[in-house]
Tab-separated table of C-alpha atoms in Angstrom:
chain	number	residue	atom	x	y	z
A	23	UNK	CA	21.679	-53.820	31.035
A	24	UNK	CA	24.996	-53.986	33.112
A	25	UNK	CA	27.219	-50.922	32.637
A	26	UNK	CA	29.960	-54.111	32.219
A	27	UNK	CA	28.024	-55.373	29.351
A	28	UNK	CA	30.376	-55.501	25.775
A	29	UNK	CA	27.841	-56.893	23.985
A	30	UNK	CA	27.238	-54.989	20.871
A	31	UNK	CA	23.489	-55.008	20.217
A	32	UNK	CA	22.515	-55.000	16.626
A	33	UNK	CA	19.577	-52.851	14.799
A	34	UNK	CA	16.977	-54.702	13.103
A	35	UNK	CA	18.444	-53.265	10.030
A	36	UNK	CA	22.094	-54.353	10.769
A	37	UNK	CA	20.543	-57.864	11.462
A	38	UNK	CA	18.588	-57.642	7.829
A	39	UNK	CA	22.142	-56.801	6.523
A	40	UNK	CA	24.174	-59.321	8.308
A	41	UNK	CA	21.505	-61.912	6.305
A	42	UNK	CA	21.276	-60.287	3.079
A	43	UNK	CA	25.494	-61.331	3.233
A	44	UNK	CA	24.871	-64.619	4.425
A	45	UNK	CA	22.119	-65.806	2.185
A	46	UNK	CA	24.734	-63.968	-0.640
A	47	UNK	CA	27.277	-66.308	0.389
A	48	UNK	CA	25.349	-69.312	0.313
A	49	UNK	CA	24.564	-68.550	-3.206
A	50	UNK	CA	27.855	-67.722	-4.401
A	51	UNK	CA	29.097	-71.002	-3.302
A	52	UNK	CA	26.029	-72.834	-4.344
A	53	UNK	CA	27.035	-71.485	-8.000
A	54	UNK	CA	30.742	-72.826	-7.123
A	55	UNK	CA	29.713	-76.280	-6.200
A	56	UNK	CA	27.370	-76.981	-9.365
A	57	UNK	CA	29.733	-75.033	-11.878
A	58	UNK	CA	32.477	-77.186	-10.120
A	59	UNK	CA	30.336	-80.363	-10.366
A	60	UNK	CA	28.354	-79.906	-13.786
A	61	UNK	CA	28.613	-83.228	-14.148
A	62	UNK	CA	26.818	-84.609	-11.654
A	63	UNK	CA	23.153	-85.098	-12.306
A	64	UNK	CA	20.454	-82.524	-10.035
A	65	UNK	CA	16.807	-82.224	-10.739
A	66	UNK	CA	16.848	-78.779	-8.142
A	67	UNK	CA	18.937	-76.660	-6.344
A	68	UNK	CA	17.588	-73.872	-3.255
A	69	UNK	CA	18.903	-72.639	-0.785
A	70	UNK	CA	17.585	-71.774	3.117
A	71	UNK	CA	17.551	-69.401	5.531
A	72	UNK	CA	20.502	-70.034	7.667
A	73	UNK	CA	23.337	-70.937	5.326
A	74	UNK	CA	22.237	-74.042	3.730
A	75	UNK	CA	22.164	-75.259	0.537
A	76	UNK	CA	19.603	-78.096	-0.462
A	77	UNK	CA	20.898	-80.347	-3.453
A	78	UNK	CA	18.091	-83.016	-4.806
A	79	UNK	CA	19.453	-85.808	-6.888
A	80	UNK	CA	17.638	-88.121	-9.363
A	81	UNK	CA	18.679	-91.014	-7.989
A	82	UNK	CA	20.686	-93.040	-4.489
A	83	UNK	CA	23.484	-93.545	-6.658
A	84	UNK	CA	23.650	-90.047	-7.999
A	85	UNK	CA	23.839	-89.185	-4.098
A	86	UNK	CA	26.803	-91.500	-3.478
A	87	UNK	CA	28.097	-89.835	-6.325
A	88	UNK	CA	28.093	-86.381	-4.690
A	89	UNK	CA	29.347	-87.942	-1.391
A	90	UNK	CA	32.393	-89.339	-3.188
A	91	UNK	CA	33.187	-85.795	-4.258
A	92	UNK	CA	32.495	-84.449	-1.304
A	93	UNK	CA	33.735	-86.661	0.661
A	94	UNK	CA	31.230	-87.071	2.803
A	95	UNK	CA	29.373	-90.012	4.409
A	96	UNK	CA	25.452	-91.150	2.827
A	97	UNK	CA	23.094	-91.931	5.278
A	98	UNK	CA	19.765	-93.995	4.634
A	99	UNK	CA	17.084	-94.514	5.884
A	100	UNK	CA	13.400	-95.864	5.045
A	101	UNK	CA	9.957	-95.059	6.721
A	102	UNK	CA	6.628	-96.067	6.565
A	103	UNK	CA	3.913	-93.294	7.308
A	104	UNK	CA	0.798	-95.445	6.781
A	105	UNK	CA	0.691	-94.320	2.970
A	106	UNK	CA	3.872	-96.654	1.934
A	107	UNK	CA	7.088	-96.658	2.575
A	108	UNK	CA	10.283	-94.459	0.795
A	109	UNK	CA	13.788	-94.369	1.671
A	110	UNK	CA	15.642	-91.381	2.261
A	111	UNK	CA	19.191	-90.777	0.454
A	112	UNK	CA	20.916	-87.880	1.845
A	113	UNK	CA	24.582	-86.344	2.125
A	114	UNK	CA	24.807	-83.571	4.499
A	115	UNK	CA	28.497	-81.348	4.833
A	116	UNK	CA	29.651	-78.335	5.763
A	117	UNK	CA	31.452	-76.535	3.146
A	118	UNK	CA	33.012	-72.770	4.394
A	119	UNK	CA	30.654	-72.922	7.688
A	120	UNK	CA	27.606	-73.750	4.816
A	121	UNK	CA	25.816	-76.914	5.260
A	122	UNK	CA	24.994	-78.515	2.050
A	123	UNK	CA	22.402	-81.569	2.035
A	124	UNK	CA	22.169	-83.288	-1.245
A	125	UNK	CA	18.929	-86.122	-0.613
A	126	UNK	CA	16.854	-88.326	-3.048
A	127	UNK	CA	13.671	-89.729	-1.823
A	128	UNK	CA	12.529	-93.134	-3.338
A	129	UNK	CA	8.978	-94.195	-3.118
A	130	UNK	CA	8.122	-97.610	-3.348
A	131	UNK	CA	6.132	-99.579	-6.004
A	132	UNK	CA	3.688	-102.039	-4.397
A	133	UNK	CA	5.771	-105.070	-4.907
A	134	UNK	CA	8.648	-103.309	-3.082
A	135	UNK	CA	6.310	-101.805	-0.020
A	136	UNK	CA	4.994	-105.589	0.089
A	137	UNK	CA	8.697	-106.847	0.299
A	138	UNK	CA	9.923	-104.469	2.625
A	139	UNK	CA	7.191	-105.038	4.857
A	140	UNK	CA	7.436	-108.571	4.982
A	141	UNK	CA	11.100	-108.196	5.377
A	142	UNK	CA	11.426	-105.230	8.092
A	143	UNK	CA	13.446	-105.917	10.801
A	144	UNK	CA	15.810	-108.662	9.430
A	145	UNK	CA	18.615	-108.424	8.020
């Protein structure tokens, strides 16, 4: 290392601290956001290593729900894996420096894989 070098190196257990605070925070505000928003129907809440906080929703329209109060933008999006197709519902934000994704992942009946099938790539 240069003699120059300012860098403060941290200890494995500083690092283990500076995490144990982070993952804190993401719960604390996790707790803000559904005490805040009790009204809004979840079916789970986690949370993941590096400041995020996953949100899963019953339903699309419970998603754009969320959006609207967070004012944030819904994305969608629909894929076919070989096994049938499902569209993706998601909101993702940064509250505080926090991301927080709130999703809802529809899998098709047969008669809606058969439509979307026939339908994919028109409008």
């Amino acid at each position: 290392m240069s003699a120059t070098n300012t860098t403060a190196v941290q200890s494995p257990l500083e690092m283990i601290a500076a995490d144990e605070r982070a993952l804190l925070r993401t719960g604390e505000l996790a707790r803000e956001l559904l005490t805040r928003h009790a009204d809004l129907p979840l079916q789970k809440a986690s949370l993941r290593y590096g400041s995020e906080i996953h949100l899963t929703a019953p339903t699309a329209e419970d998603v754009r729900a969320w959006a609207a109060r967070l004012d944030a933008d819904v994305t969608e999006r629909t894929n076919d894996p070989g096994y049938g197709p499902f569209r993706h519902t998601d909101v993702v934000t940064v509250i505080e420096g926090i991301q927080v994704h709130v999703g809802h992942c529809h899998m098709f009946s047969e008669a809606e894989a058969a439509a979307w099938r026939e339908n994919r790539g028109r409008s």
